Coordinates of C-alpha atoms and ligand atoms in Angstrom, one line a residue:
X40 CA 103.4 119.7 111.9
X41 CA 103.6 116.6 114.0
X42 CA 106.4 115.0 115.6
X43 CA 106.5 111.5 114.1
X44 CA 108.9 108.4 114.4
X45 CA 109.2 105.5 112.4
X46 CA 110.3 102.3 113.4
X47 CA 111.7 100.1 110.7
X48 CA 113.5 101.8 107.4
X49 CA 112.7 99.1 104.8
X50 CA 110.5 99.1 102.4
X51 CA 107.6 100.1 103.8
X52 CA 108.9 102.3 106.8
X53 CA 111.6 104.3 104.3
X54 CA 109.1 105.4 102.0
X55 CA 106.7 106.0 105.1
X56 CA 109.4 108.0 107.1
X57 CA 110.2 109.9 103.5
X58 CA 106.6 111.1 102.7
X59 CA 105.5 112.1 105.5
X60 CA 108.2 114.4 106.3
X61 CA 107.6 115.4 102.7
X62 CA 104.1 116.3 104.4
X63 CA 106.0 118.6 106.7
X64 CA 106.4 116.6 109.7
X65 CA 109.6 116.3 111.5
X66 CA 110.3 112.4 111.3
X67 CA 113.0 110.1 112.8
X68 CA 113.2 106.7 111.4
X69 CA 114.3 104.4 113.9
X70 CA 116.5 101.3 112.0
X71 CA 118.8 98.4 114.3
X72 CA 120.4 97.0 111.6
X73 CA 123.6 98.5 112.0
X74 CA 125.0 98.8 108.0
X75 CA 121.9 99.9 107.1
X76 CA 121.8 102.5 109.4
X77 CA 125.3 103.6 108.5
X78 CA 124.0 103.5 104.6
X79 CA 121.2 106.1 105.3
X80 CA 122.9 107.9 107.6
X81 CA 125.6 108.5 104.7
X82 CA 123.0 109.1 102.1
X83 CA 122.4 105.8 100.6
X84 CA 119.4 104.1 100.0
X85 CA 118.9 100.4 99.9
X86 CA 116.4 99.9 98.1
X87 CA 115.5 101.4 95.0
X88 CA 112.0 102.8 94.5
X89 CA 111.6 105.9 91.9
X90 CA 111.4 109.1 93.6
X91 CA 112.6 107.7 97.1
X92 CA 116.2 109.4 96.9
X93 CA 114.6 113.1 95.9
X94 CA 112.5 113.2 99.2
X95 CA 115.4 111.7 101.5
X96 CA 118.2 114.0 100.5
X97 CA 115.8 117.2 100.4
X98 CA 114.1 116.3 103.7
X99 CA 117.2 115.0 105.0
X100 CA 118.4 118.7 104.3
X101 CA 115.6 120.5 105.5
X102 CA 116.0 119.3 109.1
X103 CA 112.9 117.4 108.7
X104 CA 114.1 113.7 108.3
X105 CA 116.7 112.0 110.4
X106 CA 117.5 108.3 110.7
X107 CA 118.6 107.0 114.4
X108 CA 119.4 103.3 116.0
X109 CA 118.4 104.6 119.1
X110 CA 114.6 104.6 120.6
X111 CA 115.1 107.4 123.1
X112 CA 113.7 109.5 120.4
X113 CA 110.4 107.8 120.9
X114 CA 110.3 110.5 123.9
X115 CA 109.8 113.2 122.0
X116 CA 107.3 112.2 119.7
X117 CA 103.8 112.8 118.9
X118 CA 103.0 109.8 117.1
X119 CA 105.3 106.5 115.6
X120 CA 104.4 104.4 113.3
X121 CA 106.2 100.8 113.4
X122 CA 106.8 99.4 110.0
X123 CA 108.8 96.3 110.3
X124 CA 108.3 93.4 108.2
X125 CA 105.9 90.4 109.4
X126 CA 107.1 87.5 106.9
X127 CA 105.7 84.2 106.8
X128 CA 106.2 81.4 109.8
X129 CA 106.4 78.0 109.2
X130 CA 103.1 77.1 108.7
X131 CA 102.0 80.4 106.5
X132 CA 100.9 82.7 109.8
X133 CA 102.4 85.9 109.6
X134 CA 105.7 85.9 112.1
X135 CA 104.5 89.4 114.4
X136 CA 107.9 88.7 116.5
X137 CA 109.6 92.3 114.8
X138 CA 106.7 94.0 115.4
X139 CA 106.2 92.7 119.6
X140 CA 110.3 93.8 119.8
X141 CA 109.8 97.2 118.0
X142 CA 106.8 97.5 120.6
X143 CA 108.7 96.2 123.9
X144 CA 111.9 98.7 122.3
X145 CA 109.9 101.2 122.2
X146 CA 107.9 101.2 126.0
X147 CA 110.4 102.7 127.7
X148 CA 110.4 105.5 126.3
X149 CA 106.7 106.3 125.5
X150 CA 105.2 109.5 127.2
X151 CA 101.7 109.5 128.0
X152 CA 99.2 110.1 125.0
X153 CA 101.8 108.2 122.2
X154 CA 100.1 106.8 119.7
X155 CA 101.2 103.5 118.2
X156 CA 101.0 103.4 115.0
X157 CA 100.7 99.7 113.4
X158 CA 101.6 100.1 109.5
X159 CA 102.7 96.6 109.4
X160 CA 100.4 93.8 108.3
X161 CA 99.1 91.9 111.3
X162 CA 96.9 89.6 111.9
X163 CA 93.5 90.7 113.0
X164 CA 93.6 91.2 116.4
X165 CA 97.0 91.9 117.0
X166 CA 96.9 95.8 117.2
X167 CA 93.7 95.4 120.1
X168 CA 97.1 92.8 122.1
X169 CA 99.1 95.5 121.7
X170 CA 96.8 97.9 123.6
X171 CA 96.0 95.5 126.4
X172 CA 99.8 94.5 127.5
X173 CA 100.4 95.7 130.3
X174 CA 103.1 98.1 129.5
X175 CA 101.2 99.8 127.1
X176 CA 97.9 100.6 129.4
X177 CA 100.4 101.7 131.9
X178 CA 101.9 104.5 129.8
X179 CA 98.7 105.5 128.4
X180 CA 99.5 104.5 124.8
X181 CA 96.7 104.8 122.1
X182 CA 97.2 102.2 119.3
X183 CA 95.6 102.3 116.4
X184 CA 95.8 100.6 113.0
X185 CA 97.2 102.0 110.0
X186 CA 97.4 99.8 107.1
X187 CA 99.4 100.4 104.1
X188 CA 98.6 100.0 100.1
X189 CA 102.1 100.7 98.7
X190 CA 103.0 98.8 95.4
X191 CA 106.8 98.4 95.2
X192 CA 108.1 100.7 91.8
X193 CA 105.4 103.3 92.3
X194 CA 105.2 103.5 96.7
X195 CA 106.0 106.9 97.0
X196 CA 103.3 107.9 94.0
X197 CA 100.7 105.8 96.5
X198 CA 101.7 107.1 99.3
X199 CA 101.1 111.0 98.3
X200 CA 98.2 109.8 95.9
X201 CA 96.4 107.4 98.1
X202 CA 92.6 106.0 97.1
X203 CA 91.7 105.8 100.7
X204 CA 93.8 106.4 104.3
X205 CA 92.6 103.9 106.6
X206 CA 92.3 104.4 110.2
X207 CA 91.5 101.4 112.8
X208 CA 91.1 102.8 116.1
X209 CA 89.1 102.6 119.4
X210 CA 88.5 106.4 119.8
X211 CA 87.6 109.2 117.7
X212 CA 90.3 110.9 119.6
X213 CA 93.5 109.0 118.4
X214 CA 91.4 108.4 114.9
X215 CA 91.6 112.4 114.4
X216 CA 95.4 112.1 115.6
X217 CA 96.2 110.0 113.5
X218 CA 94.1 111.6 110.4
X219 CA 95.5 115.2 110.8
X220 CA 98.8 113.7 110.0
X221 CA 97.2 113.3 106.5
X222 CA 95.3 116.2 106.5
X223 CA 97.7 118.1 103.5
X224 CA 96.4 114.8 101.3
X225 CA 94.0 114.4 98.7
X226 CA 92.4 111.6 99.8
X227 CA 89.4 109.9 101.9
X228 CA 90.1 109.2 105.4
X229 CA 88.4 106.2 106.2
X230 CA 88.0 105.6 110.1
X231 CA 87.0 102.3 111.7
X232 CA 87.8 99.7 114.3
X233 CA 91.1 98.6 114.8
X234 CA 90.1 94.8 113.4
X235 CA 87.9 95.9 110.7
X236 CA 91.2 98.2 109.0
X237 CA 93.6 94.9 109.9
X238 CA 91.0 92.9 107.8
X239 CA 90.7 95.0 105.2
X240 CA 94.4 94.9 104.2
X241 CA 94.1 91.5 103.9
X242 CA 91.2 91.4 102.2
X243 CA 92.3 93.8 99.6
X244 CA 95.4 92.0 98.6
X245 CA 93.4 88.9 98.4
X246 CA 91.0 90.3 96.6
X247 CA 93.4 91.7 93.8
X248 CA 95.1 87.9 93.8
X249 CA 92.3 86.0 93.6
X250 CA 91.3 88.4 90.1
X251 CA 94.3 87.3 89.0
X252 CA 94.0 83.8 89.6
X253 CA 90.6 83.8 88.2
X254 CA 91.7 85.1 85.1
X255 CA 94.3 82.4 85.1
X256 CA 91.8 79.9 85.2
X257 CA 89.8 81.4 82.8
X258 CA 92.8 81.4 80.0
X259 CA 93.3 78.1 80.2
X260 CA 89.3 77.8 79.3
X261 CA 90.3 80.3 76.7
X262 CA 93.2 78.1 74.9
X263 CA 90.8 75.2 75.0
X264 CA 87.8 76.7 73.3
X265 CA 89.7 78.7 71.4
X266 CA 89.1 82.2 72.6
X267 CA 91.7 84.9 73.1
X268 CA 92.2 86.0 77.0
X269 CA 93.4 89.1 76.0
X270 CA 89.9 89.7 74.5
X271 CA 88.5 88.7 77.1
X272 CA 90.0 90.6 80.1
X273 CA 89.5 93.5 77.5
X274 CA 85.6 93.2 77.4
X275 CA 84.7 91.7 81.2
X276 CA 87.1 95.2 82.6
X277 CA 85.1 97.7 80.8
X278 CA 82.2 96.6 83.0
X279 CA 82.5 99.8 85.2
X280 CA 81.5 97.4 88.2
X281 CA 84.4 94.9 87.6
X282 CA 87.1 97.9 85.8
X283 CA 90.1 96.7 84.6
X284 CA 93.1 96.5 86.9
X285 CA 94.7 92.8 87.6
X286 CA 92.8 90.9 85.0
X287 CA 96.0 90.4 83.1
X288 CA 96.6 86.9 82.3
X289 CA 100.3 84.8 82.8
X290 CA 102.2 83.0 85.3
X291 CA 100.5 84.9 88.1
X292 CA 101.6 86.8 90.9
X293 CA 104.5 86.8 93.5
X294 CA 106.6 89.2 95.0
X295 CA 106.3 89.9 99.2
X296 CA 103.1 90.8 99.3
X297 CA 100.4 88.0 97.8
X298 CA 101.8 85.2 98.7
X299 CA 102.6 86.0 102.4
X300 CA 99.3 87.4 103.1
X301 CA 97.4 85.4 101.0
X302 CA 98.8 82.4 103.2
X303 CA 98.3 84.2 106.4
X304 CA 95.1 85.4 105.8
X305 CA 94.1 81.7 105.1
X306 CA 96.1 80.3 107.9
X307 CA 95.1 82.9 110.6
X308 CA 91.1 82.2 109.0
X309 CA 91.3 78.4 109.6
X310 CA 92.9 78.9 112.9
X311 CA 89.6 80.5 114.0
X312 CA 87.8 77.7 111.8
X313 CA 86.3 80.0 109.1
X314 CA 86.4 77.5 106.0
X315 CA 88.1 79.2 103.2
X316 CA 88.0 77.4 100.0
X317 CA 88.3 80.3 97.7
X318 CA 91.0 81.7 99.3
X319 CA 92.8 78.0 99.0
X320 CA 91.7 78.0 95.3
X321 CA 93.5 81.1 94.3
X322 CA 96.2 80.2 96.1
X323 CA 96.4 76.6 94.3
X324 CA 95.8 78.4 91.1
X325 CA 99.0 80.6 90.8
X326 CA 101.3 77.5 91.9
X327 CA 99.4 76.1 89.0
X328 CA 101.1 78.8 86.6
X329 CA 104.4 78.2 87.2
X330 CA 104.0 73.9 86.8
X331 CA 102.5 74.3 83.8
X332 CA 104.8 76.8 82.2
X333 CA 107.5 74.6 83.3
X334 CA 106.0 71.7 81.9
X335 CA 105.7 73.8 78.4
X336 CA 109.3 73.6 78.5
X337 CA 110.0 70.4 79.1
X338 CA 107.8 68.9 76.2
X339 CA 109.6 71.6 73.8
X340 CA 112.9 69.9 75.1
X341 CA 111.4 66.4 74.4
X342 CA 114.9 64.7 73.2
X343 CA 117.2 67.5 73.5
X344 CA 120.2 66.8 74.7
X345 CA 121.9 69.0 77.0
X346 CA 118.9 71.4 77.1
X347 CA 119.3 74.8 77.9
X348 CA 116.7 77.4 78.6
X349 CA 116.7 81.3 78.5
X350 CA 114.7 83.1 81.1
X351 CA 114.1 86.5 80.4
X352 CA 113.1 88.5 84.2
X353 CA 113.1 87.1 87.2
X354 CA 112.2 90.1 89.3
X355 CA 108.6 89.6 90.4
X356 CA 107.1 92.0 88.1
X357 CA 109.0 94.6 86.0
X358 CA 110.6 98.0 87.7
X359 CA 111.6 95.7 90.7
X360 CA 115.1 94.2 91.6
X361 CA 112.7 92.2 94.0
X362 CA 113.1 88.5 93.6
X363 CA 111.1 87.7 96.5
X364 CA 108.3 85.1 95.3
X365 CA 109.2 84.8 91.4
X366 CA 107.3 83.1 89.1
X367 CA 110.6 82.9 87.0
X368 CA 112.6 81.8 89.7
X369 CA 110.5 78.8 90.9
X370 CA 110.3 77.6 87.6
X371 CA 114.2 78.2 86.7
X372 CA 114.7 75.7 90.2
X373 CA 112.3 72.6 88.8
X374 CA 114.2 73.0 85.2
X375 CA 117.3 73.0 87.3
X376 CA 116.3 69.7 89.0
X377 CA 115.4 67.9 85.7
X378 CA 119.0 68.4 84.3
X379 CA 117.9 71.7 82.5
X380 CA 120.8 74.4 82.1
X381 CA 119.1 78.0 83.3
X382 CA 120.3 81.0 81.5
X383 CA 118.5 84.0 82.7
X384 CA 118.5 88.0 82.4
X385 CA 117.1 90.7 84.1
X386 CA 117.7 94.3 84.1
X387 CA 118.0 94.8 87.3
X388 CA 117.4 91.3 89.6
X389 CA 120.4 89.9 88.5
X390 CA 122.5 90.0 91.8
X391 CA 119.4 88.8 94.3
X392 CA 118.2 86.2 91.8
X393 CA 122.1 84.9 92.2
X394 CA 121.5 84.2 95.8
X395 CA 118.6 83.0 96.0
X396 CA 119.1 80.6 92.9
X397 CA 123.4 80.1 92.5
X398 CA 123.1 77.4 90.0
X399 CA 121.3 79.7 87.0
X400 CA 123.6 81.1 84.7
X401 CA 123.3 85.0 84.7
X402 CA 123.6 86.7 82.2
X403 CA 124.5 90.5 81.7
X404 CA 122.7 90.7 78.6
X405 CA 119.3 89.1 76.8
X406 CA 120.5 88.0 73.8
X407 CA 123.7 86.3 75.2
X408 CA 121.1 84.5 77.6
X409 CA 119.3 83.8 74.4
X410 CA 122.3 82.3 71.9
X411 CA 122.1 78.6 71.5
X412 CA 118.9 78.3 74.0
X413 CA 116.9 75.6 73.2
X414 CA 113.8 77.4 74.6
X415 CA 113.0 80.9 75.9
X416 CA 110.6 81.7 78.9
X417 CA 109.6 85.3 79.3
X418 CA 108.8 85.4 82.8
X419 CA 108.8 89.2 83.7
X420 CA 107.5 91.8 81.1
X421 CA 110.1 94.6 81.1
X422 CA 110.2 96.7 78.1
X423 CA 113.1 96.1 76.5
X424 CA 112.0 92.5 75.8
X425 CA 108.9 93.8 73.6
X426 CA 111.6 95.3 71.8
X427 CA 114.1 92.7 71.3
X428 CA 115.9 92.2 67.6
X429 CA 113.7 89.0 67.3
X430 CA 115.0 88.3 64.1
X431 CA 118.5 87.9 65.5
X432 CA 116.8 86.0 68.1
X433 CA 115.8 83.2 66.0
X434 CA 119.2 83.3 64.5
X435 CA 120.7 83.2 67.5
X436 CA 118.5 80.2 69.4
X437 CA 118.7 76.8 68.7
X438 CA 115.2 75.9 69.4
X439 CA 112.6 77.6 68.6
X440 CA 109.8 77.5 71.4
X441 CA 109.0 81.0 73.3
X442 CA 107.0 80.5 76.1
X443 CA 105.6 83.9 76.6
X444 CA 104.7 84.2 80.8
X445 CA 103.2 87.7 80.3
X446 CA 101.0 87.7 76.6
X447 CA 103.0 91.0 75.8
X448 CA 104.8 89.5 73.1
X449 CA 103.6 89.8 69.6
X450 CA 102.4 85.9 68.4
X451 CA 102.0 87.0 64.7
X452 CA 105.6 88.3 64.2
X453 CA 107.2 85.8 66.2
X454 CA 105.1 82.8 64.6
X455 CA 106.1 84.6 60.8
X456 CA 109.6 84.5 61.6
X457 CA 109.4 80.7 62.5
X458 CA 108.8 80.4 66.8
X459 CA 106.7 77.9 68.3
X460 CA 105.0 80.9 70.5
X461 CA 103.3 79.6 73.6
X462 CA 101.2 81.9 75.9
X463 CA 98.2 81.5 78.3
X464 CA 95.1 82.0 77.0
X465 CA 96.1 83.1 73.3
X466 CA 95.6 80.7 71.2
X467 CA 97.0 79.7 67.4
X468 CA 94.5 80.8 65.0
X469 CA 92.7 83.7 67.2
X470 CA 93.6 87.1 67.6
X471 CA 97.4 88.2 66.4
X472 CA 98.2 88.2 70.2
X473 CA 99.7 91.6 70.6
X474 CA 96.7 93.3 71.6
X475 CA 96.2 95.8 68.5
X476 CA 93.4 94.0 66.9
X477 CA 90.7 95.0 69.4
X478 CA 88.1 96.6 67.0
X479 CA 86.0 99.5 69.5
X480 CA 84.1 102.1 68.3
X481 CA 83.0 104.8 70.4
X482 CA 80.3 107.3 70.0
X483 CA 81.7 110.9 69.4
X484 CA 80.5 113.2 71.5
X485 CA 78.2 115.3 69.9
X486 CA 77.5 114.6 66.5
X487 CA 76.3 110.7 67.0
X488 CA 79.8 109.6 65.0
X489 CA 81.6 106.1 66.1
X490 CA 85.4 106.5 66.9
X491 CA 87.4 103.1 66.3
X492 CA 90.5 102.7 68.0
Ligands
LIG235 C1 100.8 94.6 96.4 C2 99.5 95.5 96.3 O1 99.2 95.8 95.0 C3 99.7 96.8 97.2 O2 98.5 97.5 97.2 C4 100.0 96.3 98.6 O3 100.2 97.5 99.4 C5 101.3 95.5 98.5 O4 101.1 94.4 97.7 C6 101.7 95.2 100.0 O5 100.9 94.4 100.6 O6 102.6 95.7 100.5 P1 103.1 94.6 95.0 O7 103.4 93.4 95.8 O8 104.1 95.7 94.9 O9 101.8 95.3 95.7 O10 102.8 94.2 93.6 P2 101.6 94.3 92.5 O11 101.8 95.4 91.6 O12 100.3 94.3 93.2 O13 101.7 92.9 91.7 C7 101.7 91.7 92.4 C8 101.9 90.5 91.4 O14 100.7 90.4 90.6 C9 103.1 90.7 90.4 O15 103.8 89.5 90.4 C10 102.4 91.0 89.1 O16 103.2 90.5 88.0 C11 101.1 90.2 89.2 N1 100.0 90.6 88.4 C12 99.5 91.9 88.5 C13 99.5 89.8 87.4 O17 99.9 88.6 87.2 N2 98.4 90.2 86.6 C14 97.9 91.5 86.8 O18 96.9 91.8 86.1 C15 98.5 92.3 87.8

């Protein structure tokens, strides 16, 4: 058991703080935003991410989790980890100004042998400044690098079923610090140089974009030659050296994490005058997405007048109330500025996509968002829109184009009942486009039979 603080209680630095005292170690999660703080401290989360309230009421109960504003605590631990959020600057670098107060916070009360934890995504280098300020060779402080591979909906899954646990650090001594905290997981622990494990985090995130984006590209190849993406992305994943994951097709990726670091990576890259045209590409790629999806729309409301459009999710991807970086929010803004009413729904992003965007017209429910729309744009695959009533749909709409953001939606139906069905990459005579055609057979295992699924 290791005495641990946490610096930071958002996303990153809650689920941190919770899973590791899940792990058994006594954790204090240092947070200075006041009503925050007051939230946590009364038992209420502010964020929601499944599986998160479980591990902070029990370990809050057990003794083994307590939140705190105040960094004397830092005294009494082991280890602390600083998870505060590095958003974009102005020019796409990644703003390290939380991270530099939570460190100058935090000095005062370091006791020799500390080690600094960086969870935050930093630019390379930034974790080898924090070991040479002064402050921090004076009181014997071991930094080290700990990035973090968290997806938002399924974080605390990741963080107790991690592919890899990567430690940067400039001795073996605070690398196996830092590892026995993760002893009790199944998991390889990966141990490298501070920059190397900075790099990496990057690289991964970029990596998983830039799949993306190629697919992206490759769908619009798709709906010109008429072959079916979903096809495809179905044959190129079962490659065991490509596999499957983030080939899926659509208006591309947002959220907090791709575009921040894809931009900082490339800005930070450029900065040291690497040349980084794929990075720019992928990048170019997903803005791409969202003009041409809008521009669907318009030439479907060619000589309406008064147009209104449906948008069905505008959280970032589905399980989320995260409306950081949408794909259906961008586009809902340009419709806006062409004189296009936005209706939109979303089961859970309702109240952040109102802030961020006041002039769409939320609504509570899809199909009110849906009656007497002249077009629908299905920007974030939740469930319940697979299952929608679509023949009360069509009754209910007064135009009849569905943009489909995701190919999840099923082009034969929707095409029978009398949509114009739109999609990336699926195109009008090939395929059915809901992904049941595939024909695969399999050889059984002992007998030499084919299975077809
Ligand atoms: C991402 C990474 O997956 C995590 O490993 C990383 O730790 C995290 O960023 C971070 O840096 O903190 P997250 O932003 O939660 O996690 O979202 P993802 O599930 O990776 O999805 C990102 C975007 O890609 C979403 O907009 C999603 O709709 C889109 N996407 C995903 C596609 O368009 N196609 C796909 O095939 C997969």
């Amino acid at each position: 058991m290791e005495r641990v603080c946490v610096i930071g209680a958002g996303y990153v630095g809650l689920v941190t703080a919770a899973c590791l005292s899940e792990l058994g170690h006594l954790v204090t999660c240092i947070e200075v935003d006041e009503g925050r703080l007051l939230a946590l401290q009364a038992g209420r989360l502010p964020i929601h991410e499944p599986g998160l309230a479980e591990l902070v009421c029990g370990n809050t109960q057990r003794g083994r989790l307590l939140f705190s504003g105040n960094f004397a605590g830092i005294a009494d631990a082991d280890v602390v980890f600083v998870a505060v959020p590095t958003p974009s600057g102005e020019d796409g670098d990644a703003d390290v100004s939380f991270v530099r107060r939570a460190v100058e916070s935090l000095i005062q009360y370091a006791t020799p042998g500390l080690v600094l934890v960086v969870k935050s995504t930093v630019p390379v280098g930034t974790a080898d400044e924090i070991a040479q300020l002064a402050p921090v060779l004076k009181a014997g402080i071991e930094v080290v690098s700990n990035p973090e591979f968290l997806r938002q909906g399924t974080a605390v899954y990741d963080f107790l079923h991690p592919d890899r646990v990567v430690i940067g650090a400039a001795s073996a001594e605070a690398m196996e610090r830092v590892a026995r905290i993760y002893d009790s997981l199944d998991a390889p622990i990966v141990g490298v140089d501070r920059r190397s494990a900075e790099l990496a985090k990057y690289a991964a995130n970029a990596l998983l974009a830039t799949r993306i984006s190629f697919m992206n590209e490759i769908s619009h190849i798709a709906s010109t030659v008429e072959a079916n993406i979903d096809d495809v992305a179905l044959i190129v994943g079962m490659d065991r050296r490509i596999g499957s994951a983030f080939l899926r097709a659509g208006l591309g990726w947002g959220g907090s994490c791709f575009p921040k670091d894809v931009l900082a990576l490339t800005s930070a890259a450029e900065g040291y005058g690497c040349h980084t045209p794929i990075l720019r590409a992928v990048y170019e790629v997903n803005q791409l997405q969202r003009e041409r999806a809008a521009e669907l729309l318009i030439e479907a409301l060619h000589g309406v007048a008064d147009p209104t459009v449906a948008i069905l999710g505008v959280a970032f991807k589905p399980n989320t109330d995260d409306v950081r970086g949408s794909p259906g929010l961008t586009i809902a803004e340009r419709l806006i500025k062409r004189g296009v009413t936005v209706r939109a729904h979303d089961p859970y992003a309702l109240s952040n996509a109102a802030l961020l965007v006041p002039d769409i017209d939320c609504q509570s429910d899809p199909y009110s968002a849906l009656e007497g729309a002249d077009a629908l744009l299905l920007a974030t695959e939740w469930e319940e829109y697979e299952a929608l009533d679509w023949t009360l749909v069509r009754e209910t709409m007064r135009g009849r184009t569905v943009v489909d953001g995701r190919n999840v939606l099923n082009r034969a139906h929707l095409t029978e009942l009398g949509f114009h069905y739109r999609s990336f990459g699926r195109p009008e005579y090939n395929g059915n486009g809901n992904g049941t055609h595939h024909r695969i057979r399999r050889p059984a295992h002992n007998n030499g039979e084919v299975g077809v699924e």
